[in-house]
Short mmCIF file of C-alpha atoms in Angstrom, two decimals:
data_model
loop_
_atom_site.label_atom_id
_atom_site.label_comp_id
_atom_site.label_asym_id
_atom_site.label_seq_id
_atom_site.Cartn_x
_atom_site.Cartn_y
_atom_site.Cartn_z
CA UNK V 82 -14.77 -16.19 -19.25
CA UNK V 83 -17.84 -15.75 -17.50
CA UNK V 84 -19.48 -12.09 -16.98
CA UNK V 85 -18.18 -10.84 -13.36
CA UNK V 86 -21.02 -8.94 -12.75
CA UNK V 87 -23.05 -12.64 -12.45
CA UNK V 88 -20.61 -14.69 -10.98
CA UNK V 89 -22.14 -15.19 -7.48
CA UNK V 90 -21.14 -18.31 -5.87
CA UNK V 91 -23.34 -19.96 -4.04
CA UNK V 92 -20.55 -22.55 -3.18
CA UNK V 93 -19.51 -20.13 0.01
CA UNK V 94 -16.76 -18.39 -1.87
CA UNK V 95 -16.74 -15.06 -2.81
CA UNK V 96 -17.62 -14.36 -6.23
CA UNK V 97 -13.88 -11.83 -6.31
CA UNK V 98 -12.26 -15.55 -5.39
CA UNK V 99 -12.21 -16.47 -8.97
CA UNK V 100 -10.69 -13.43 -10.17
CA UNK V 101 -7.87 -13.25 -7.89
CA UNK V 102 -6.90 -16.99 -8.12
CA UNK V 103 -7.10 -16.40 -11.55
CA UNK V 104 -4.34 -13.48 -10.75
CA UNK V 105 -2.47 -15.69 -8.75
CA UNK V 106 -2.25 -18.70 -11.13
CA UNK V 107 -1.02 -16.60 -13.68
CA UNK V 108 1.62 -14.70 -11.88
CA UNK V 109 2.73 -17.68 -9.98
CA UNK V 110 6.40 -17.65 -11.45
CA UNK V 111 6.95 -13.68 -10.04
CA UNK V 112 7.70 -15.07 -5.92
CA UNK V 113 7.17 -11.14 -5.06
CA UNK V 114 3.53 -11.67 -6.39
CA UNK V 115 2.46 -12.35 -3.21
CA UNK V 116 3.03 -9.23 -1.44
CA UNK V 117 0.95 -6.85 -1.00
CA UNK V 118 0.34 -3.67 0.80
CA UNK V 119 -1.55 -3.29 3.98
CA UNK V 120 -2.87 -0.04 5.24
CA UNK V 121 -4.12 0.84 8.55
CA UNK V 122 -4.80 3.96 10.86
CA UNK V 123 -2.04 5.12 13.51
CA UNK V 124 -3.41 6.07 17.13
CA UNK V 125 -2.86 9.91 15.57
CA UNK V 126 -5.23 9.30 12.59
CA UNK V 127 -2.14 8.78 10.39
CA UNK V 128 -2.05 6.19 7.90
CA UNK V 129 0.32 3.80 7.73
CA UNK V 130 1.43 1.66 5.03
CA UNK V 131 3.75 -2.01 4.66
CA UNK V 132 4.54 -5.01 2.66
CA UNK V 133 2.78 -7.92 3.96
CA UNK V 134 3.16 -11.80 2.45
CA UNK V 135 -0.04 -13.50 1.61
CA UNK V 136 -0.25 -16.69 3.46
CA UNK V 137 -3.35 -18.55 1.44
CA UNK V 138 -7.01 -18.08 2.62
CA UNK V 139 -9.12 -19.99 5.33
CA UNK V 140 -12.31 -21.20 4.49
CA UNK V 141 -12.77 -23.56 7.93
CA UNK V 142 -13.99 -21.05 10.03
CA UNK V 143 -18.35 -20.03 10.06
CA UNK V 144 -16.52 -17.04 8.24
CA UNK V 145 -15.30 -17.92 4.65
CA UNK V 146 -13.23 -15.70 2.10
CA UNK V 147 -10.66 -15.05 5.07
CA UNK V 148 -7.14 -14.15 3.94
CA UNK V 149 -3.91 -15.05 6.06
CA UNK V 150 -1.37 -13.22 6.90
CA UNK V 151 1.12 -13.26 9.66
CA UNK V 152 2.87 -10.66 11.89
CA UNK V 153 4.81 -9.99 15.29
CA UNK V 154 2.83 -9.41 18.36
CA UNK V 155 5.38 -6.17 18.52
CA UNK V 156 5.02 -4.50 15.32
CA UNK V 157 3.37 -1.40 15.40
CA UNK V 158 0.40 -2.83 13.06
CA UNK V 159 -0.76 -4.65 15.84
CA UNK V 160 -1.68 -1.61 17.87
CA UNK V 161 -2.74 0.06 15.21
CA UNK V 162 -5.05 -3.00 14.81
CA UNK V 163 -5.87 -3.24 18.17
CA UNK V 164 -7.77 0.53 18.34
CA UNK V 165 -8.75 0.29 14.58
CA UNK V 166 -9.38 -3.10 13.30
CA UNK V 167 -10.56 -1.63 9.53
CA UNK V 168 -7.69 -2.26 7.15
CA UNK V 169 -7.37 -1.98 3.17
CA UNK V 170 -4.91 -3.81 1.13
CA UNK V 171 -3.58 -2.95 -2.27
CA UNK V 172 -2.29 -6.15 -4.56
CA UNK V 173 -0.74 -5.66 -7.48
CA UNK V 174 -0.01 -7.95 -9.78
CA UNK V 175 2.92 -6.98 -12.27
CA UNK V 176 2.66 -9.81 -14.85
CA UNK V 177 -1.18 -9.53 -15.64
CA UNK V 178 -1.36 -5.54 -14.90
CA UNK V 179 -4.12 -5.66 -12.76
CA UNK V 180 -4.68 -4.62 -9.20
CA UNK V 181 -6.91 -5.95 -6.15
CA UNK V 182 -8.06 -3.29 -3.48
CA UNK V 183 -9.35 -5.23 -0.47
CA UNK V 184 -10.74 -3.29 2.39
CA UNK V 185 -12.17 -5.05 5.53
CA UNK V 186 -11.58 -6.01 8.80
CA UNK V 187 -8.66 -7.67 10.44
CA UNK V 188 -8.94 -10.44 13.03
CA UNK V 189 -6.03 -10.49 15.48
CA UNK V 190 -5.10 -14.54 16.82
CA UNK V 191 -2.85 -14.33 19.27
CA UNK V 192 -1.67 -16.75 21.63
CA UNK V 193 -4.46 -15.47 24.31
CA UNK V 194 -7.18 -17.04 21.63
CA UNK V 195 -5.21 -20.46 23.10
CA UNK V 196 -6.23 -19.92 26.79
CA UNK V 197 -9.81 -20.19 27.65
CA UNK V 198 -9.84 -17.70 30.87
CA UNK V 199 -8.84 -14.73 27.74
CA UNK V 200 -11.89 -15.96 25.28
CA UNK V 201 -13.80 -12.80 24.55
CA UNK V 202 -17.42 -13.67 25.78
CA UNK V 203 -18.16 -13.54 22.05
CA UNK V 204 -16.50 -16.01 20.58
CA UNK V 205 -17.19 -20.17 20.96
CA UNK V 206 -14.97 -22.47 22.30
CA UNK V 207 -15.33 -24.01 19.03
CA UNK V 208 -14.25 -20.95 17.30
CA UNK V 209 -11.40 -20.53 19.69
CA UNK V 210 -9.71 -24.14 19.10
CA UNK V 211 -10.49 -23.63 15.25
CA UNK V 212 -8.48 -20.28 15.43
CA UNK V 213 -5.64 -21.80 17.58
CA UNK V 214 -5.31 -24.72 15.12
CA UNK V 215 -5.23 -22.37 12.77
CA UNK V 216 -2.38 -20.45 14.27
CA UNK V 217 -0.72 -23.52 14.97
CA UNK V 218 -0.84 -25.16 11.62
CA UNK V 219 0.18 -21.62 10.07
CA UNK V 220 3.52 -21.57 12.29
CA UNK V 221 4.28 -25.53 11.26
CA UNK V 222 4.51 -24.10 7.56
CA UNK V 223 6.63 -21.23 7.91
CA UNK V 224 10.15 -21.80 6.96
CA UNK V 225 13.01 -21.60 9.13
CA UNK V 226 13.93 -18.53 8.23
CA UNK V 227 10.44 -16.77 8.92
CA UNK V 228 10.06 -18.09 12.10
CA UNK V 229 13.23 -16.95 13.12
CA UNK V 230 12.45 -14.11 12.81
CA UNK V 231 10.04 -13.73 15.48
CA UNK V 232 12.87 -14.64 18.05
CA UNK V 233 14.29 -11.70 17.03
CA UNK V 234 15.11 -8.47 18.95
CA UNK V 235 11.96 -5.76 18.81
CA UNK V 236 11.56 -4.85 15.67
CA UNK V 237 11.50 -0.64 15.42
CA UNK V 238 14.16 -0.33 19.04
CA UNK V 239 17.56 0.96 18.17
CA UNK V 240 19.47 -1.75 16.75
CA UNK V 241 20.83 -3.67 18.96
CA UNK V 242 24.77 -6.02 18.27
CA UNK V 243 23.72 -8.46 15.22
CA UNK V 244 25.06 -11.28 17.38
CA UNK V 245 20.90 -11.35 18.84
CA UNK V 246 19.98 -11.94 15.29
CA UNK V 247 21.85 -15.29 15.12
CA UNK V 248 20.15 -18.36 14.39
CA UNK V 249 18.27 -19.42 17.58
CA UNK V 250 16.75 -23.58 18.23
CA UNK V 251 13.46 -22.97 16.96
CA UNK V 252 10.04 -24.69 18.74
CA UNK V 253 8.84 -26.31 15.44
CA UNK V 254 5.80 -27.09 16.80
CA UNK V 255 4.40 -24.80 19.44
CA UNK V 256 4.64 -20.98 17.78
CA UNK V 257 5.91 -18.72 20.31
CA UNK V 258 3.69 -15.50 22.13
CA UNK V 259 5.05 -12.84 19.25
CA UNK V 260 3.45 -15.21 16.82
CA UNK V 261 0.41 -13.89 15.46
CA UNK V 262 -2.09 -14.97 12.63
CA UNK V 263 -4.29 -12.30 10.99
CA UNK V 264 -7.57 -13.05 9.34
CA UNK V 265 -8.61 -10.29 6.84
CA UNK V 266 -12.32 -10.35 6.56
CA UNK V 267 -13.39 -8.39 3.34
CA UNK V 268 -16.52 -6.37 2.93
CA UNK V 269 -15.10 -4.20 -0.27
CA UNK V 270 -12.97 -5.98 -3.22
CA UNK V 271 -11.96 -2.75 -5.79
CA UNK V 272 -10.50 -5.11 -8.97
CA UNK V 273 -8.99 -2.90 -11.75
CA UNK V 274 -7.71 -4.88 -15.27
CA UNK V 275 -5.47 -2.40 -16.77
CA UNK V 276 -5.17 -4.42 -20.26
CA UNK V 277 -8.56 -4.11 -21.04
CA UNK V 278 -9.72 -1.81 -23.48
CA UNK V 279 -10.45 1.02 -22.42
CA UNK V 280 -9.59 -0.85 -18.77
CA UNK V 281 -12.35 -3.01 -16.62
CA UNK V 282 -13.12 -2.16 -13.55
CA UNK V 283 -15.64 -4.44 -11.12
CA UNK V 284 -16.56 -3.57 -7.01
CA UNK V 285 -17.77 -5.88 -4.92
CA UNK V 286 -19.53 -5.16 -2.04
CA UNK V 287 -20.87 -7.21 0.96
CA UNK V 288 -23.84 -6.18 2.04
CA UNK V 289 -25.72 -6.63 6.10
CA UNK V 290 -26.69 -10.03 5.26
CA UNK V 291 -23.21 -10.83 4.55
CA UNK V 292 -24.17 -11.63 0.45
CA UNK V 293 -21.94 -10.47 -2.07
CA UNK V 294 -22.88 -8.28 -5.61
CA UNK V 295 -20.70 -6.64 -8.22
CA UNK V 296 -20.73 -4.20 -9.89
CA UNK V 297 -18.96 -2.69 -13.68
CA UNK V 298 -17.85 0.65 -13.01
CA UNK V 299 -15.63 3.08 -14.43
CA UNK V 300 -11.95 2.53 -14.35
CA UNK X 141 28.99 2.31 0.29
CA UNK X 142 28.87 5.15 3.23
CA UNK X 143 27.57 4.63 6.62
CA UNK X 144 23.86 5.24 5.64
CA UNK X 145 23.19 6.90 9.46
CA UNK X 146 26.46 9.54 8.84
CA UNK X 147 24.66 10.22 5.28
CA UNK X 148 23.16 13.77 6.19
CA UNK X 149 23.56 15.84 3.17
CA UNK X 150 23.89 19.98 2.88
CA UNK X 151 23.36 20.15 -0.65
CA UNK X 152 19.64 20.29 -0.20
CA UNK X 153 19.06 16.53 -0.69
CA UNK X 154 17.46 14.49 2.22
CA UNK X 155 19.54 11.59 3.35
CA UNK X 156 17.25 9.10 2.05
CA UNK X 157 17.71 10.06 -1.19
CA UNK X 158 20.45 8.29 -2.02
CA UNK X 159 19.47 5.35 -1.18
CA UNK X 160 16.36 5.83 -3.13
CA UNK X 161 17.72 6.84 -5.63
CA UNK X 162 20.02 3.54 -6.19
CA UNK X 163 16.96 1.01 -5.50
CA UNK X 164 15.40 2.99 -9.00
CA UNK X 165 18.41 2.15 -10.44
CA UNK X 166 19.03 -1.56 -10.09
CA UNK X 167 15.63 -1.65 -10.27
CA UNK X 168 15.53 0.09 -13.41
CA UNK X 169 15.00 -2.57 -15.97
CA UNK X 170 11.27 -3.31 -14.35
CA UNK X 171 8.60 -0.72 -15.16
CA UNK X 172 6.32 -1.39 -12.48
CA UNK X 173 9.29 -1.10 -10.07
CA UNK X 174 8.17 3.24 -10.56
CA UNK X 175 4.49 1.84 -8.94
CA UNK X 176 4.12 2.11 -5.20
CA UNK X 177 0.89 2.04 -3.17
CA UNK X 178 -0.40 5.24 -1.52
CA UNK X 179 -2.15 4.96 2.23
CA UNK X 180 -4.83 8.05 2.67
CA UNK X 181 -7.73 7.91 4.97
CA UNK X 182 -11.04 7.85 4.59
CA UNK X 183 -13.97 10.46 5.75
CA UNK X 184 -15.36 7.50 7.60
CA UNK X 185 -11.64 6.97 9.26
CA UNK X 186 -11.10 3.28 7.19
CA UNK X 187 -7.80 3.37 5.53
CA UNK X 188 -7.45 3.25 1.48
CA UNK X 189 -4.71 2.08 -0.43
CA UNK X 190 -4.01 1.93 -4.24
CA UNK X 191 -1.08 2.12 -6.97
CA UNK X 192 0.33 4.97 -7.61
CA UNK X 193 2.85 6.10 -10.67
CA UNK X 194 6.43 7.49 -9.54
CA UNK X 195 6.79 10.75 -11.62
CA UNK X 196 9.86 11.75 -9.96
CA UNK X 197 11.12 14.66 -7.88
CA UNK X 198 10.60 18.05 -7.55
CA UNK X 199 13.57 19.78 -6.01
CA UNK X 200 12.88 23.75 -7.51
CA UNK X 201 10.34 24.99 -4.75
CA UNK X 202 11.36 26.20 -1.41
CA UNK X 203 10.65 22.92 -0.21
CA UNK X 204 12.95 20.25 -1.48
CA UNK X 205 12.69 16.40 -2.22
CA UNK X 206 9.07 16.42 -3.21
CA UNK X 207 8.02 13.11 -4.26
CA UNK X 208 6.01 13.92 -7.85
CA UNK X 209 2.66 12.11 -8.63
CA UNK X 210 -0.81 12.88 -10.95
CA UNK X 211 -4.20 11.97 -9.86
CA UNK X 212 -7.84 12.61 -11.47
CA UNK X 213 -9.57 15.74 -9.75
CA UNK X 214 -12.63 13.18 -9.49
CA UNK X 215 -11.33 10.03 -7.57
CA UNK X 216 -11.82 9.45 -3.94
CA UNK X 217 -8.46 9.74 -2.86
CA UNK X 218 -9.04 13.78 -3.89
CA UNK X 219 -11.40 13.67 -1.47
CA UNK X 220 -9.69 12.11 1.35
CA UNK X 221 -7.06 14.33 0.76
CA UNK X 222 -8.20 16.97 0.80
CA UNK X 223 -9.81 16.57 4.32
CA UNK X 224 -6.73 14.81 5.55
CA UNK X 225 -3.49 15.48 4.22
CA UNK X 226 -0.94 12.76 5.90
CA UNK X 227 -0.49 9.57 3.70
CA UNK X 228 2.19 6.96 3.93
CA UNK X 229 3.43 5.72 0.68
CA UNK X 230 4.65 1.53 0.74
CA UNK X 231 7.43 1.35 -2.40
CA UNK X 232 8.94 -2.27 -2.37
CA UNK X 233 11.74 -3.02 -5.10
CA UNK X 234 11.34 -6.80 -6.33
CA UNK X 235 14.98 -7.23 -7.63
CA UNK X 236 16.89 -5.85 -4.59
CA UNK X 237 14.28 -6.78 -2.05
CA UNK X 238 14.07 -3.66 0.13
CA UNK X 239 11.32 -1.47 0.57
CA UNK X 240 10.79 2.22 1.36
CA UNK X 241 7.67 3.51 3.72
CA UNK X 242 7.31 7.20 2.93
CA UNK X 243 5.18 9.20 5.28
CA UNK X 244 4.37 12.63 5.06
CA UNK X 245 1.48 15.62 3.60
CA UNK X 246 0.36 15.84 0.53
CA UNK X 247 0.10 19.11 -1.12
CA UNK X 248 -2.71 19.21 -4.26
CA UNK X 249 -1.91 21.85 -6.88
CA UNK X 250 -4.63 21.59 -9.23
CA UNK X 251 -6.43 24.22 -11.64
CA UNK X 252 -7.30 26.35 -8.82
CA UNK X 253 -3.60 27.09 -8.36
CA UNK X 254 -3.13 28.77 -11.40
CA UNK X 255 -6.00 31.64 -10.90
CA UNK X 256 -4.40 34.41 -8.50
CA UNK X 257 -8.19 35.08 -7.01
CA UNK X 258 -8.03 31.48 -5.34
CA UNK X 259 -4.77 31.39 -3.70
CA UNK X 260 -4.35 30.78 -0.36
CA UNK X 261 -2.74 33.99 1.40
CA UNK X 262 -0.79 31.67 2.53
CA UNK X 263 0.91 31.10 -0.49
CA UNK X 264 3.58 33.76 -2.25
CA UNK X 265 2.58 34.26 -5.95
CA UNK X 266 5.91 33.04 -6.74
CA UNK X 267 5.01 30.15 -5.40
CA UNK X 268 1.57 29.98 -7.15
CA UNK X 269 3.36 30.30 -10.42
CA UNK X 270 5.99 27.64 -9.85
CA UNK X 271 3.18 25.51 -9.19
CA UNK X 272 1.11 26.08 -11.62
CA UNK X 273 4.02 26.06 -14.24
CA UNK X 274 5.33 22.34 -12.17
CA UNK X 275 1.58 21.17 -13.25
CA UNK X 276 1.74 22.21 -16.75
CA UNK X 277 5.09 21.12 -17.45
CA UNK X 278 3.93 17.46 -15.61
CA UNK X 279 0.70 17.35 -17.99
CA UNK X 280 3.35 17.95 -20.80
CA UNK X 281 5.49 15.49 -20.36
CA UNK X 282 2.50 12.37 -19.93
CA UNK X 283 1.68 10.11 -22.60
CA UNK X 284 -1.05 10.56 -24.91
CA UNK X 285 -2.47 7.43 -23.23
CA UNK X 286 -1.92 8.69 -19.46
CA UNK X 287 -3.58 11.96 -21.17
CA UNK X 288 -6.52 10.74 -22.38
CA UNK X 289 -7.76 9.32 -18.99
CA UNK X 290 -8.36 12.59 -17.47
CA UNK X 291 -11.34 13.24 -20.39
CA UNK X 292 -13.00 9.75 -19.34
CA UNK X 293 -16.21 10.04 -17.73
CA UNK X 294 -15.84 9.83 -13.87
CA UNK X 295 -13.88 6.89 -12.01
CA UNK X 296 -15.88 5.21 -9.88
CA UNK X 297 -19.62 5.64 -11.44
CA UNK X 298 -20.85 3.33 -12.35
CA UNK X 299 -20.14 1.47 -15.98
CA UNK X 300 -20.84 3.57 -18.98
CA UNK X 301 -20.61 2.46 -22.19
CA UNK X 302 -16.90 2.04 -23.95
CA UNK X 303 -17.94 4.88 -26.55
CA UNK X 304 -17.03 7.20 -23.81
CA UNK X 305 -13.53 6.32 -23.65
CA UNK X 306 -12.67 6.79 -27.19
CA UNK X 307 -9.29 8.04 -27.69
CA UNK X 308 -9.92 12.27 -27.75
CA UNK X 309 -8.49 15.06 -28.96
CA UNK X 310 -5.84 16.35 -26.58
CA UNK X 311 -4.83 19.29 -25.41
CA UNK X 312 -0.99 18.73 -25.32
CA UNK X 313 -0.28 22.09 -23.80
CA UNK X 314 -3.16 22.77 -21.07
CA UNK X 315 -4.25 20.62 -18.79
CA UNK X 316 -7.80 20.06 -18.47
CA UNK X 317 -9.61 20.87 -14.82
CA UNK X 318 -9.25 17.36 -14.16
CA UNK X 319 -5.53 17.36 -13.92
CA UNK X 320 -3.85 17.83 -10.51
CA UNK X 321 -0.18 17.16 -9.49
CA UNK X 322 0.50 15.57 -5.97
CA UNK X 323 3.18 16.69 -4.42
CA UNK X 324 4.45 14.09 -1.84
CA UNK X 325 6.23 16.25 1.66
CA UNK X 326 7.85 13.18 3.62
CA UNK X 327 8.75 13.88 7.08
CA UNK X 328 9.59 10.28 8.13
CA UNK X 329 11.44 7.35 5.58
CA UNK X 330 11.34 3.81 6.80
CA UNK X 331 13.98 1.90 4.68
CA UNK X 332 14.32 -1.67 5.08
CA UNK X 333 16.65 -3.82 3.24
CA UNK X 334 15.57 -7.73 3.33
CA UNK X 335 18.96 -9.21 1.93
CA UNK X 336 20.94 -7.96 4.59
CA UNK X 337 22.25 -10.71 7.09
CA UNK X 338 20.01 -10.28 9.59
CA UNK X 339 18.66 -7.25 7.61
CA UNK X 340 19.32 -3.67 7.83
CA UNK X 341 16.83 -0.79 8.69
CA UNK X 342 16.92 2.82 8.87
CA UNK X 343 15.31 5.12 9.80
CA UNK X 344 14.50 8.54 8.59
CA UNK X 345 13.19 11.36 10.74
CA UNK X 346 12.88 15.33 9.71
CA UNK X 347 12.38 17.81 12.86
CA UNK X 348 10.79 20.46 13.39
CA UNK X 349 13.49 22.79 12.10
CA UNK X 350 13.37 20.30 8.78
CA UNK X 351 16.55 18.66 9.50
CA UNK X 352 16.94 14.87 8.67
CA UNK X 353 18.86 12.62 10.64
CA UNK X 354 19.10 8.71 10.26
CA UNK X 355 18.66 5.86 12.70
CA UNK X 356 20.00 2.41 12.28
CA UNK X 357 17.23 -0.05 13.75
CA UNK X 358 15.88 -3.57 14.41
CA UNK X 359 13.94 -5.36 11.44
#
């Protein structure tokens, strides 16, 4: 294995990419070994904490290095998101004892991103089809059972009679408005080996002109 | 099973112990099923996430159903901590697929604790001395190898050479300066059960007069 500290792509990916496929190659057989847990800020400066599933990364956007993940317009991440966009992640993988901290921004795609009157003055129309594609695509490879879900009653409300949970006819093709994709934008990767001897510990940081170094430090 | 939302104790116990409890249990046969990942927040107001070891309950001070955890005097989430004291702990249990969001204060007993002319006046000396012997008794009951880390040179710096982590000698009695117990104060318990047909949440609230009740709610 090559030394982390001088693996800097100059491919586009991150140099923490190799690493953490490497992680997920080897812990492919544990299903669970794609959560992880997101953090974020509540409106009252509290944190607040959930399993997310990782969804793959995107690398089609001018923005590589983006992970995926997926959530309901009406979860209370997505305000949280919406006033404080900074998020950190914490991976852990069980099988190779080693854990990914991921800290970065979160980009919200929602179906607004679809309808050109809503475009943010900063973004391209380019961008904006890429990122609805994107969103698209995403919901065509869901299963079943995961979209489904987003049919569902709001999630948090007093339950409501399980018959609203039943199986509903599902748009295949077209995700529906409580669909959205999130697009985690690192600037921070904290990766911590705890089989190493004494452990190994490397941070990488992005820097202002968006290039990545890495650093040894202690565990 | 019981009605979880009808499950308010008077013994002392919060009604989300239970439940707790029995995800430890079937989970028991992982190790890493006692990991969770702690939510603090930073000085700059980013959130920061990491794993955590379960060290279980404390139950003997005034205030029950402590959730138990150590942590190194020198690492950031002392820091954050100690400037903001609400964190939201994410525990998800791979074999029975639920997961537990624990939010709450966390109280930092460290060396301090034990020297009468640092208490806060807010604090009995009964108190003090529980905590301080809750500490003690904690640093006692750690591995050699989960002892040893608190003599490494400082988490975080960067790289120094491996000499420095050399196995030491170890003070099996005292805890070193280093050494400080968390103790975890929830006052809300998100529990969410993903086998369930559709699923089953509850949730967990204490008031102010630190009474729990339970709600049943929407995934």
């Amino acid at each position: 294995m090559n030394d982390p500290t001088k693996a800097l792509a100059d491919d586009g990916l991150a140099p923490w990419r190799s690493p953490l496929a490497r992680a997920l190659h080897r812990n492919r057989a544990l299903a669970y070994a794609r959560y992880l847990q997101l953090a974020t800020v509540r409106a009252d400066g509290r944190p607040a904490n959930r399993t997310v599933v990782f969804r793959g990364f995107v690398d089609t956007l001018s923005e590589k290095n983006l992970l995926k993940f997926v959530s309901d317009r009406r979860s209370q991440k997505m305000l949280q998101l919406e006033s404080q966009a900074w998020a950190e992640a914490c991976w852990y993988f069980p099988k190779t004892r080693e854990q990914f901290r991921l800290s970065g921004r979160m980009l919200v795609v929602g179906q607004a991103q679809t309808r050109p009157q809503q475009q943010p003055a900063t973004q391209q129309p380019e961008t904006q089809h890429r990122l609805a594609a994107e969103r698209q695509t995403t919901w065509q490879n869901l299963s079943d059972n995961a979209r489904s879900q987003f049919y569902w009653p709001e999630p948090g409300a007093p339950c409501q009679p399980s018959a609203d949970f039943q199986p509903v006819t599902i748009d295949d093709l077209h995700p529906p408005e409580t669909f959205c994709l999130l697009l985690f934008n690192l600037d921070r990767v904290d990766h911590l080996e705890l089989r190493g001897e004494p452990q190994n510990r490397f941070l990488y940081t992005k820097n202002k002109n968006q290039a990545w170094s890495c650093q040894s430090v202690n565990p």
